[in-house]
Amino acid sequence: MQGNLFLYNTLTKKKELFSPLNHPHVGLYVCGPTVYGDAHLGHARPAITFDLLFRYLLHLDYKVRYVRNITDVGHLENDADEGEDKVQKKARLEQLEPMEIVQRYTNSYHNNMRELNVLPPGIEPRASGHIIEQIEMVKEILANGYAYEVNGSVYFDVDKYSEKYHYGILSGRILEDMMANTRELEGQDEKRKPWDFALWKKADKDHIMRWPSPWGEGFPGWHIECSAMSSKYLGEQFDIHGGGMDLLFPHHECEIAQSVAWHGKEPAARWMHNNMITINGQKMGKSLGNFITLQELFSGRHILLSKAFSPMTIRFFILQAHYRSTLDFSNEALQAAEKGLERLFSAFRVLQQLKPSDKSTFAVEEFEKKCYEALNDDLNSPVLIAQLFEGVKLFHSMKEGKDGLKEAELQKLVNLFQLFLFDILGLKETNEGAENGVFNSLVDLILDIRLQAKTKKDFQLSDHIRDQLTKLGFEIKDTKDGYEWTRK
RNA sequence: GGUCGGUUGGCCGAGUGGCUAGGCAUCGGUCUGCAAAACCGGGUACGGCGGUUCGAAUCCGCCACCGACCUCCA
């Protein structure tokens, strides 16, 4: 009944039958966040996409080792090899230790992920905890002749690599084109070629995050961390490497080159990339400054939001689009997702209370088959969700006695809904978000009544309301045309 | 400029040669003291122009527009 899972492989640009290298084990590596700021809506997409994959693989009885890293060093600003380390920069701005920044935003990320009901990965390695492995790898790439040292830094020699291997195999990029398009900058760089990338960088005297190495004190390049950590926990070759499409080049291309230069084999059997979330048709991103953090979404405190949206609404919003399509954010789209999800939940409540009938008028098997087909077709969650909505109509019709199911089939349908809606799509009913919204609205309502009383000069009532609310821990501030409130 | 992808009804978003998802909004109805909610139902969209075909949103060509990557980004 479960059928065969087909997944799109960025490497071959085709949907391919999934079959693990070492059945029933599956090695899954996903690029996690660089922890120098709060997670935004964009971060939720790969997390949820690969959470869906993780959950489905588990359901299919695979033994999945899921590794998702935390990048806490080596990720530079601006130019990949000249900018300041992102974490260090944030630490400097906030006058904190880099590791305090790392801890703060790692915690924040974990909280957000928990709220989104994203299962924690089996291993969550940090780059700074794997310096030795990275140094070892750089040493071996050097020994194999695919890197060179300059002034305390080590760079990957793309030209040398290209003599024997295909640099650009993943991204489809052609080195000659890159050469043709690379003007200026040559000469002023210690790299031999502009497209060479850093494996190890010498730390200048102001650089805080530094480790000893055979080439002097320095820190690892961004790409090498993922190669070192994935190979450490998943072996030289593993099943699936995932991440955002924006990491395809250069990050993932470089990972392949590093692994091949190291042991002659590509690291991952298949690559999966989620598409971007857009806002007004443009990519949502830190550098563009048009992002909305998850915290802002959950609290509603953002100029583009009319209200708070629960984590489950965000999750559902993301799952309503296929992971390889761009998904356009808007307040309106979020409201639509919220209502749709609520309808699905309330339909499930109806389902649970249905009584068996003496005959069945609905093909539960067919329904199950269609649900699996959707997932097997490269994790087509929107089609799965559409299937579930077919159920919504059915449940109401059954409630009115127009349709019916025998006991065994009814139970099966309940189980299927439980499986697809909750276990695999990872949605869950919580009232937290809704209650928060209700709470805020109630306070607003009370203060509206107070404002009316004030307008009518009924100061006894208006003061009574303010005093009582103050006692309860609210701070009320009257403004020119209304009020503001906060809760201590 | 190079590489890749996209353009679907008011909005979000599937699909991919004929069976023309789904959600939200809207409109009509049931229900209801009124309203809301809930439920039922209606509305047949695929950037433009050509071509292939009995038949194209779906294949091919050209054009237009948008975006991603090429520099950090999930």
Coordinates of C-alpha atoms (C1' of nucleotides) in Angstrom, one line a residue:
Chain A
M1 CA 0.0 0.0 0.0
Q2 CA 2.8 2.4 0.8
G3 CA 4.3 2.1 -2.7
N4 CA 7.6 3.5 -3.8
L5 CA 9.1 6.8 -2.8
F6 CA 10.4 9.0 -5.5
L7 CA 12.5 12.0 -4.7
Y8 CA 13.9 14.7 -6.9
N9 CA 17.6 14.7 -7.1
T10 CA 19.2 18.0 -7.8
L11 CA 22.3 16.2 -9.1
T12 CA 20.5 14.5 -11.9
K13 CA 17.5 16.9 -12.1
K14 CA 15.2 13.9 -12.1
K15 CA 12.8 12.2 -9.7
E16 CA 14.4 9.0 -8.7
L17 CA 13.2 5.9 -6.8
F18 CA 14.6 6.2 -3.3
S19 CA 16.7 3.3 -2.3
P20 CA 19.1 3.6 0.6
L21 CA 22.8 2.7 0.1
N22 CA 22.7 0.5 3.1
H23 CA 19.2 -0.7 3.7
P24 CA 17.4 -0.2 6.1
H25 CA 19.7 2.6 7.2
V26 CA 19.4 6.1 5.8
G27 CA 21.9 8.9 6.3
L28 CA 20.4 12.3 6.1
Y29 CA 22.4 15.5 6.4
V30 CA 20.8 19.0 6.3
C31 CA 22.6 22.3 6.5
G32 CA 21.3 24.1 9.6
P33 CA 21.4 27.7 10.5
T34 CA 24.3 30.1 11.1
V35 CA 23.5 31.2 14.6
Y36 CA 24.1 35.0 14.6
G37 CA 20.5 36.1 14.7
D38 CA 16.9 35.1 15.3
A39 CA 15.5 32.5 12.9
H40 CA 13.1 33.9 10.3
L41 CA 10.4 32.5 8.2
G42 CA 13.0 31.4 5.6
H43 CA 14.6 29.1 8.2
A44 CA 11.4 27.4 8.8
R45 CA 11.2 26.0 5.3
P46 CA 14.1 23.6 5.1
A47 CA 13.5 22.6 8.7
I48 CA 9.9 21.7 7.9
T49 CA 10.7 20.2 4.5
F50 CA 13.3 17.9 5.9
D51 CA 11.2 17.2 9.0
L52 CA 8.5 15.9 6.6
L53 CA 11.1 13.7 4.9
F54 CA 12.4 12.5 8.2
R55 CA 9.0 11.7 9.5
Y56 CA 8.0 9.9 6.3
L57 CA 11.2 7.9 6.2
L58 CA 10.7 6.9 9.8
H59 CA 7.1 5.9 9.0
L60 CA 8.5 3.7 6.1
D61 CA 10.5 1.9 8.8
Y62 CA 13.9 3.2 7.8
K63 CA 16.5 3.6 10.4
V64 CA 17.3 7.2 9.8
R65 CA 20.4 9.0 11.2
Y66 CA 19.5 12.6 10.7
V67 CA 22.3 15.1 11.1
R68 CA 21.6 18.9 11.1
N69 CA 24.5 21.1 11.9
I70 CA 24.8 24.4 13.7
T71 CA 27.3 26.8 12.0
D72 CA 28.9 28.8 14.7
V73 CA 32.2 29.7 13.1
G74 CA 33.7 30.4 9.7
H75 CA 30.7 31.9 8.0
L76 CA 32.0 35.3 6.8
E77 CA 30.2 38.5 5.8
N78 CA 30.3 39.8 2.3
D79 CA 33.0 38.1 0.3
A80 CA 33.4 34.5 1.3
D81 CA 37.1 34.9 2.0
E82 CA 37.6 38.5 3.1
G83 CA 34.6 39.5 5.3
E84 CA 34.3 39.4 9.0
D85 CA 32.9 36.3 10.7
K86 CA 29.2 36.7 11.1
V87 CA 29.2 35.4 14.7
Q88 CA 32.2 37.5 15.7
K89 CA 30.6 40.6 14.2
K90 CA 27.4 40.2 16.1
A91 CA 29.5 39.5 19.3
R92 CA 31.4 42.7 18.7
L93 CA 28.2 44.7 18.2
E94 CA 26.6 43.3 21.3
Q95 CA 29.8 43.2 23.3
L96 CA 29.4 39.6 24.1
E97 CA 31.6 36.5 23.8
P98 CA 31.1 34.9 20.4
M99 CA 30.0 31.7 22.2
E100 CA 27.3 33.7 24.1
I101 CA 25.9 34.8 20.7
V102 CA 26.1 31.2 19.5
Q103 CA 24.3 29.9 22.6
R104 CA 21.6 32.6 22.6
Y105 CA 20.6 32.0 19.0
T106 CA 21.0 28.3 19.2
N107 CA 18.5 28.3 22.1
S108 CA 16.2 30.6 20.2
Y109 CA 16.4 28.4 17.1
H110 CA 15.6 25.3 19.2
N111 CA 12.6 27.0 20.8
N112 CA 11.3 28.0 17.4
M113 CA 11.7 24.5 16.0
R114 CA 10.0 23.0 19.0
E115 CA 7.0 25.3 18.5
L116 CA 6.9 24.4 14.8
N117 CA 6.8 20.7 15.9
V118 CA 10.0 20.0 14.0
L119 CA 11.5 16.8 15.4
P120 CA 15.1 17.3 16.7
P121 CA 17.7 15.7 14.5
G122 CA 19.6 12.7 15.9
I123 CA 22.9 14.6 15.9
E124 CA 23.3 18.3 15.9
P125 CA 27.0 19.0 15.6
R126 CA 28.6 22.4 15.9
A127 CA 31.4 23.5 13.6
S128 CA 33.5 24.8 16.4
G129 CA 33.3 21.4 18.0
H130 CA 34.9 19.7 15.0
I131 CA 38.0 21.8 14.3
I132 CA 40.3 18.8 14.6
E133 CA 38.3 16.9 12.0
Q134 CA 38.4 19.8 9.7
I135 CA 42.1 20.3 10.1
E136 CA 42.6 16.7 9.3
M137 CA 40.5 16.9 6.2
V138 CA 42.4 20.0 5.0
K139 CA 45.7 18.2 5.6
E140 CA 44.6 15.3 3.4
I141 CA 43.3 17.5 0.6
L142 CA 46.7 19.3 0.7
A143 CA 48.5 16.0 0.6
N144 CA 46.4 15.0 -2.4
G145 CA 47.5 18.1 -4.2
Y146 CA 44.2 19.8 -4.4
A147 CA 44.9 22.7 -2.2
Y148 CA 47.7 25.2 -1.5
E149 CA 48.9 27.2 1.4
V150 CA 49.5 30.9 1.2
N151 CA 50.5 33.0 4.2
G152 CA 48.8 30.9 6.8
S153 CA 45.7 30.2 4.8
V154 CA 44.8 27.2 2.7
Y155 CA 42.8 27.4 -0.5
F156 CA 41.2 24.8 -2.6
D157 CA 42.7 24.6 -6.1
V158 CA 39.7 24.5 -8.4
D159 CA 41.8 24.5 -11.5
K160 CA 43.8 21.5 -10.4
Y161 CA 40.6 19.7 -9.4
S162 CA 39.0 20.4 -12.7
E163 CA 41.8 18.6 -14.6
K164 CA 40.4 15.4 -13.3
Y165 CA 37.0 16.1 -11.9
H166 CA 33.9 18.0 -12.8
Y167 CA 33.6 21.2 -10.7
G168 CA 30.1 22.4 -11.4
I169 CA 28.5 19.0 -11.4
L170 CA 25.7 20.0 -9.0
S171 CA 25.1 23.6 -9.9
G172 CA 25.6 23.2 -13.7
R173 CA 28.1 26.0 -13.6
I174 CA 30.8 25.9 -16.2
L175 CA 34.3 27.0 -15.1
E176 CA 35.0 28.6 -18.4
D177 CA 31.9 30.8 -18.1
M178 CA 33.0 31.7 -14.6
M179 CA 36.4 32.7 -15.9
A180 CA 34.9 34.7 -18.7
N181 CA 32.7 36.5 -16.2
T182 CA 35.3 37.2 -13.6
R183 CA 36.9 40.5 -14.3
E184 CA 39.0 42.6 -12.0
L185 CA 40.1 41.6 -8.5
E186 CA 42.8 39.3 -9.8
G187 CA 46.2 40.0 -8.4
Q188 CA 45.2 41.8 -5.3
D189 CA 44.1 38.4 -3.8
E190 CA 46.3 35.8 -2.3
K191 CA 44.2 33.2 -3.9
R192 CA 45.6 31.9 -7.3
K193 CA 42.2 32.1 -8.9
P194 CA 39.1 34.0 -7.9
W195 CA 37.0 30.8 -7.8
D196 CA 39.3 29.1 -5.4
F197 CA 37.8 29.0 -1.9
A198 CA 39.2 28.9 1.6
L199 CA 39.6 25.7 3.5
W200 CA 41.4 27.4 6.3
K201 CA 41.9 31.0 7.0
K202 CA 44.6 32.7 8.9
A203 CA 43.3 34.7 11.9
D204 CA 44.5 38.3 11.9
K205 CA 45.3 39.8 15.3
D206 CA 41.8 41.0 16.0
H207 CA 40.1 37.7 15.3
I208 CA 38.8 36.2 18.5
M209 CA 37.7 32.8 17.3
R210 CA 41.0 31.1 16.5
W211 CA 42.5 27.7 16.7
P212 CA 46.0 26.4 16.3
S213 CA 46.8 24.5 13.1
P214 CA 49.7 23.3 11.1
W215 CA 49.5 26.6 9.2
G216 CA 49.3 28.8 12.3
E217 CA 46.4 30.2 14.2
G218 CA 43.2 30.4 12.2
F219 CA 39.7 29.2 11.7
P220 CA 38.0 26.8 9.2
G221 CA 36.3 27.8 6.0
W222 CA 32.6 27.6 5.8
H223 CA 32.3 24.8 3.3
I224 CA 34.7 22.4 5.1
E225 CA 32.6 22.2 8.2
C226 CA 29.7 20.4 6.6
S227 CA 32.1 18.0 4.8
A228 CA 33.9 17.2 8.0
M229 CA 30.8 16.7 10.1
S230 CA 28.8 14.8 7.5
S231 CA 31.6 12.4 6.9
K232 CA 32.3 11.9 10.6
Y233 CA 28.7 10.9 11.5
L234 CA 27.4 9.5 8.2
G235 CA 30.5 8.2 6.5
E236 CA 32.2 9.1 3.3
Q237 CA 29.0 8.5 1.4
F238 CA 25.5 8.8 2.6
D239 CA 22.0 8.9 1.2
I240 CA 20.6 12.4 1.2
H241 CA 22.1 15.8 1.6
G242 CA 19.6 18.6 1.9
G243 CA 19.5 22.4 2.3
G244 CA 18.1 25.6 0.8
M245 CA 18.5 26.2 -2.9
D246 CA 20.6 29.3 -2.1
L247 CA 23.3 27.0 -0.8
L248 CA 23.5 25.0 -4.0
F249 CA 26.4 27.2 -5.2
P250 CA 28.9 27.6 -4.0
H251 CA 28.4 25.8 -0.7
H252 CA 27.2 22.4 -1.8
E253 CA 29.3 22.5 -5.0
C254 CA 32.4 23.0 -2.8
E255 CA 31.4 20.2 -0.5
I256 CA 31.3 17.8 -3.3
A257 CA 34.7 19.0 -4.6
Q258 CA 36.2 18.7 -1.1
S259 CA 35.0 15.2 -0.6
V260 CA 36.1 14.1 -4.0
A261 CA 39.5 15.7 -3.5
W262 CA 39.7 14.0 -0.2
H263 CA 38.7 10.4 -0.9
G264 CA 37.7 10.4 -4.5
K265 CA 33.9 9.9 -4.0
E266 CA 31.0 12.2 -4.0
P267 CA 29.6 12.6 -0.5
A268 CA 25.9 12.2 -1.1
A269 CA 23.9 9.8 -3.3
R270 CA 21.3 12.5 -3.8
W271 CA 20.8 16.2 -3.1
M272 CA 17.6 17.8 -2.2
H273 CA 17.0 21.5 -2.2
N274 CA 14.0 23.4 -0.9
N275 CA 13.0 26.6 -2.7
M276 CA 12.8 30.1 -1.2
I277 CA 10.0 31.9 0.5
T278 CA 9.4 35.2 -1.2
I279 CA 7.8 38.4 -0.1
N280 CA 6.2 40.5 -2.8
G281 CA 7.9 38.1 -5.3
Q282 CA 11.4 38.7 -3.9
K283 CA 13.4 36.3 -1.8
M284 CA 13.1 36.8 1.9
G285 CA 16.6 37.1 3.3
K286 CA 18.8 38.7 5.8
S287 CA 20.9 40.6 3.3
L288 CA 17.7 42.0 1.8
G289 CA 16.4 43.0 5.2
N290 CA 12.9 41.9 4.2
F291 CA 12.5 39.0 6.5
I292 CA 10.1 38.3 9.3
T293 CA 11.4 36.4 12.3
L294 CA 9.4 33.5 13.6
Q295 CA 9.1 35.3 16.9
E296 CA 7.4 38.2 15.1
L297 CA 5.0 35.8 13.4
F298 CA 4.1 34.1 16.6
S299 CA 3.5 37.4 18.4
G300 CA 2.1 39.4 15.5
R301 CA 4.5 42.2 16.1
H302 CA 5.4 43.2 12.6
I303 CA 4.2 45.9 10.3
L304 CA 3.1 43.4 7.7
L305 CA 1.0 41.3 10.1
S306 CA -2.5 42.0 11.2
K307 CA -2.3 39.5 14.0
A308 CA -0.3 36.8 15.6
F309 CA -0.1 33.5 13.7
S310 CA 0.4 30.2 15.5
P311 CA 3.3 28.0 14.7
M312 CA 1.0 25.4 13.3
T313 CA -0.4 28.0 10.9
I314 CA 3.1 28.7 9.7
R315 CA 3.8 25.0 9.4
F316 CA 0.6 24.4 7.4
F317 CA 1.3 27.5 5.2
I318 CA 4.6 26.0 4.3
L319 CA 3.3 22.5 3.7
Q320 CA 0.5 23.8 1.4
A321 CA 3.2 24.5 -1.2
H322 CA 5.5 22.0 -2.7
Y323 CA 9.0 22.3 -1.3
R324 CA 10.6 22.9 -4.7
S325 CA 8.3 25.8 -5.5
T326 CA 8.7 29.3 -4.3
L327 CA 6.1 30.3 -1.7
D328 CA 4.9 33.8 -1.6
F329 CA 4.3 35.3 1.9
S330 CA 1.5 37.6 2.7
N331 CA -0.7 38.3 5.6
E332 CA -3.6 37.3 3.5
A333 CA -2.1 34.0 2.6
L334 CA -1.4 33.3 6.2
Q335 CA -5.0 34.0 7.2
A336 CA -6.2 31.6 4.5
A337 CA -3.9 29.0 5.9
E338 CA -5.1 29.5 9.4
K339 CA -8.7 29.1 8.5
G340 CA -8.1 26.1 6.3
L341 CA -6.1 24.3 9.0
E342 CA -8.8 25.0 11.6
R343 CA -11.4 23.5 9.3
L344 CA -9.2 20.4 9.0
F345 CA -8.9 20.1 12.7
S346 CA -12.6 20.6 13.4
A347 CA -13.4 18.0 10.7
F348 CA -11.1 15.5 12.5
R349 CA -13.1 16.1 15.7
V350 CA -16.3 15.3 13.7
L351 CA -14.6 12.2 12.4
Q352 CA -13.8 10.9 15.9
Q353 CA -17.4 11.2 17.0
L354 CA -18.9 9.4 14.0
K355 CA -20.8 6.1 14.6
P356 CA -20.2 3.1 12.4
S357 CA -22.8 2.4 9.8
D358 CA -24.0 -0.9 8.5
K359 CA -22.7 -0.3 5.0
S360 CA -19.7 1.5 3.6
T361 CA -20.2 4.1 0.9
F362 CA -16.6 5.4 0.8
A363 CA -13.5 3.6 -0.5
V364 CA -11.0 4.0 2.4
E365 CA -8.4 2.0 0.6
E366 CA -8.5 4.3 -2.3
F367 CA -8.2 7.3 -0.1
E368 CA -5.1 5.7 1.6
K369 CA -3.6 4.9 -1.8
K370 CA -4.0 8.5 -2.9
C371 CA -2.4 9.8 0.2
Y372 CA 0.6 7.6 -0.2
E373 CA 0.9 8.5 -3.9
A374 CA 1.1 12.2 -3.0
L375 CA 3.9 11.6 -0.6
N376 CA 5.7 9.2 -2.8
D377 CA 5.7 11.8 -5.6
D378 CA 8.6 13.8 -4.2
L379 CA 6.8 14.7 -1.0
N380 CA 3.8 16.4 -2.6
S381 CA 2.4 17.7 0.6
P382 CA -0.1 20.1 -1.1
V383 CA -1.7 17.2 -2.9
L384 CA -1.8 15.2 0.3
I385 CA -3.5 18.1 2.0
A386 CA -6.1 18.4 -0.8
Q387 CA -6.8 14.7 -0.2
L388 CA -7.4 15.3 3.5
F389 CA -9.8 18.1 2.6
E390 CA -11.8 15.5 0.6
G391 CA -12.2 13.8 3.9
V392 CA -13.7 17.0 5.4
K393 CA -16.7 16.8 3.1
L394 CA -17.1 13.2 3.7
F395 CA -17.2 13.4 7.4
H396 CA -20.0 16.0 7.3
S397 CA -21.9 13.9 4.9
M398 CA -21.4 10.9 7.2
K399 CA -22.6 12.9 10.1
E400 CA -25.8 13.6 8.3
G401 CA -26.2 10.0 7.5
K402 CA -25.7 10.5 3.7
D403 CA -22.6 8.4 3.8
G404 CA -21.4 5.7 6.1
L405 CA -18.6 3.4 7.0
K406 CA -18.6 0.0 8.7
E407 CA -16.8 -0.1 12.0
A408 CA -13.4 -1.5 10.8
E409 CA -13.2 1.0 7.9
L410 CA -14.2 3.9 10.1
Q411 CA -11.5 3.0 12.5
K412 CA -9.1 2.8 9.7
L413 CA -10.0 6.2 8.4
V414 CA -9.4 7.7 11.9
N415 CA -6.0 6.0 12.0
L416 CA -5.2 7.3 8.5
F417 CA -6.1 10.8 9.5
Q418 CA -4.0 10.5 12.6
L419 CA -1.1 9.2 10.5
F420 CA -1.1 11.7 7.7
L421 CA -2.3 14.8 9.4
F422 CA -0.5 14.5 12.7
D423 CA 2.3 12.0 12.5
I424 CA 3.6 12.7 9.0
L425 CA 2.6 16.3 8.2
G426 CA 3.5 17.0 11.9
L427 CA 0.6 19.2 12.6
K428 CA -0.9 19.3 16.0
E429 CA -3.7 21.0 17.7
T430 CA -2.8 23.6 20.2
N431 CA -4.8 26.3 21.6
E432 CA -1.8 28.3 22.7
G433 CA -1.7 30.6 19.8
A434 CA -5.4 31.0 19.6
E435 CA -5.7 31.6 23.3
N436 CA -3.0 34.2 23.2
G437 CA -5.0 35.9 20.5
V438 CA -8.2 35.6 22.5
F439 CA -6.4 36.9 25.5
N440 CA -5.2 40.0 23.7
S441 CA -8.5 40.6 22.2
L442 CA -10.2 40.4 25.6
V443 CA -7.9 43.0 27.1
D444 CA -8.5 45.2 24.1
L445 CA -12.3 44.7 24.6
I446 CA -12.1 45.7 28.2
L447 CA -10.0 48.8 27.4
D448 CA -12.5 49.7 24.6
I449 CA -15.2 49.7 27.2
R450 CA -13.1 51.8 29.4
L451 CA -12.5 54.3 26.6
Q452 CA -16.2 54.6 26.0
A453 CA -16.7 55.2 29.7
K454 CA -14.0 57.9 29.6
T455 CA -15.6 59.5 26.6
K456 CA -18.9 59.6 28.5
K457 CA -17.0 61.1 31.5
D458 CA -17.9 58.0 33.5
F459 CA -14.6 58.3 35.3
Q460 CA -15.6 56.0 38.2
L461 CA -16.0 53.1 35.8
S462 CA -12.9 53.9 33.7
D463 CA -10.7 54.3 36.8
H464 CA -12.1 51.1 38.3
I465 CA -11.1 49.2 35.1
R466 CA -7.6 50.7 35.1
D467 CA -7.0 50.1 38.8
Q468 CA -8.2 46.5 38.5
L469 CA -6.0 45.8 35.5
T470 CA -3.0 47.4 37.2
K471 CA -3.5 45.1 40.1
L472 CA -3.5 42.2 37.7
G473 CA -0.1 43.3 36.4
F474 CA -1.1 45.4 33.4
E475 CA 0.4 48.7 32.6
I476 CA -2.1 51.0 31.0
K477 CA -1.0 54.1 29.1
D478 CA -3.5 56.6 27.7
T479 CA -2.5 58.0 24.4
K480 CA -3.9 60.9 22.4
D481 CA -6.4 58.8 20.5
G482 CA -6.6 55.6 22.5
Y483 CA -4.5 53.4 24.8
E484 CA -1.5 51.1 25.0
W485 CA -1.1 48.2 27.3
T486 CA 1.6 45.9 28.4
R487 CA 1.7 43.1 30.8
K488 CA 4.6 42.7 33.3
Chain B
rG1 C1' 26.3 39.3 -19.0
rG2 C1' 26.3 33.7 -17.8
rU3 C1' 23.4 29.5 -15.6
rC4 C1' 18.7 27.9 -14.0
rG5 C1' 13.7 28.4 -12.8
rG6 C1' 8.9 30.7 -13.1
rU7 C1' 4.3 33.3 -15.3
rU8 C1' -2.5 29.2 -13.3
rG9 C1' -9.2 32.3 -11.5
rG10 C1' -9.7 38.2 -6.3
rC11 C1' -5.4 35.8 -3.2
rC12 C1' -2.3 31.4 -2.0
rG13 C1' -1.2 27.1 -4.6
rA14 C1' -1.4 21.7 -7.2
rG15 C1' -1.3 19.6 -12.0
rU16 C1' 1.0 18.4 -16.9
rG17 C1' -1.8 16.0 -23.8
rG18 C1' -8.6 14.7 -23.1
rC19 C1' -11.4 12.9 -16.7
rU20 C1' -10.2 20.4 -16.4
rA21 C1' -6.8 19.7 -7.5
rG22 C1' -7.4 22.0 -2.8
rG23 C1' -7.6 26.2 0.5
rC24 C1' -9.0 31.3 1.5
rA25 C1' -12.1 35.3 -0.2
rU26 C1' -16.7 36.2 -2.9
rC27 C1' -21.8 35.1 -4.3
rG28 C1' -26.4 32.0 -3.6
rG29 C1' -28.8 28.6 -0.2
rU30 C1' -29.8 25.7 4.6
rC31 C1' -29.9 27.0 9.6
rU32 C1' -31.0 31.2 12.7
rG33 C1' -35.1 36.4 16.7
rC34 C1' -30.9 39.3 14.1
rA35 C1' -26.0 38.3 13.2
rA36 C1' -21.9 35.0 13.5
rA37 C1' -20.3 30.1 13.2
rA38 C1' -21.3 25.6 10.7
rC39 C1' -22.9 23.0 6.5
rC40 C1' -24.5 22.7 1.1
rG41 C1' -23.9 24.8 -3.7
rG42 C1' -22.5 28.3 -8.0
rG43 C1' -18.6 30.7 -10.7
rU44 C1' -14.3 26.6 -15.5
rA45 C1' -8.3 30.2 -14.7
rC46 C1' -3.7 28.6 -16.9
rG47 C1' 1.5 35.6 -19.8
rG48 C1' 1.3 36.8 -25.5
rC49 C1' 1.7 35.0 -30.6
rG50 C1' 2.5 31.0 -33.8
rG51 C1' 3.1 25.5 -34.5
rU52 C1' 2.3 20.0 -33.6
rU53 C1' -2.4 17.2 -32.6
rC54 C1' -8.9 14.7 -33.5
rG55 C1' -7.8 17.5 -28.9
rA56 C1' -2.9 21.8 -25.3
rA57 C1' -2.9 25.2 -19.4
rU58 C1' 0.0 20.6 -20.4
rC59 C1' 4.5 19.3 -26.2
rC60 C1' 7.6 22.6 -29.7
rG61 C1' 9.2 27.7 -31.4
rC62 C1' 9.5 32.9 -30.8
rC63 C1' 8.4 37.1 -27.7
rA64 C1' 7.3 39.7 -23.1
rC65 C1' 7.6 39.9 -18.0
rC66 C1' 9.3 38.1 -13.1
rG67 C1' 12.7 35.7 -9.9
rA68 C1' 17.0 32.8 -8.0
rC69 C1' 22.2 31.8 -8.3
rC70 C1' 26.9 33.8 -10.1
rU71 C1' 29.2 37.7 -3.1
rC72 C1' 26.8 36.2 2.7
rC73 C1' 21.8 34.3 3.0
rA74 C1' 17.4 28.7 4.5

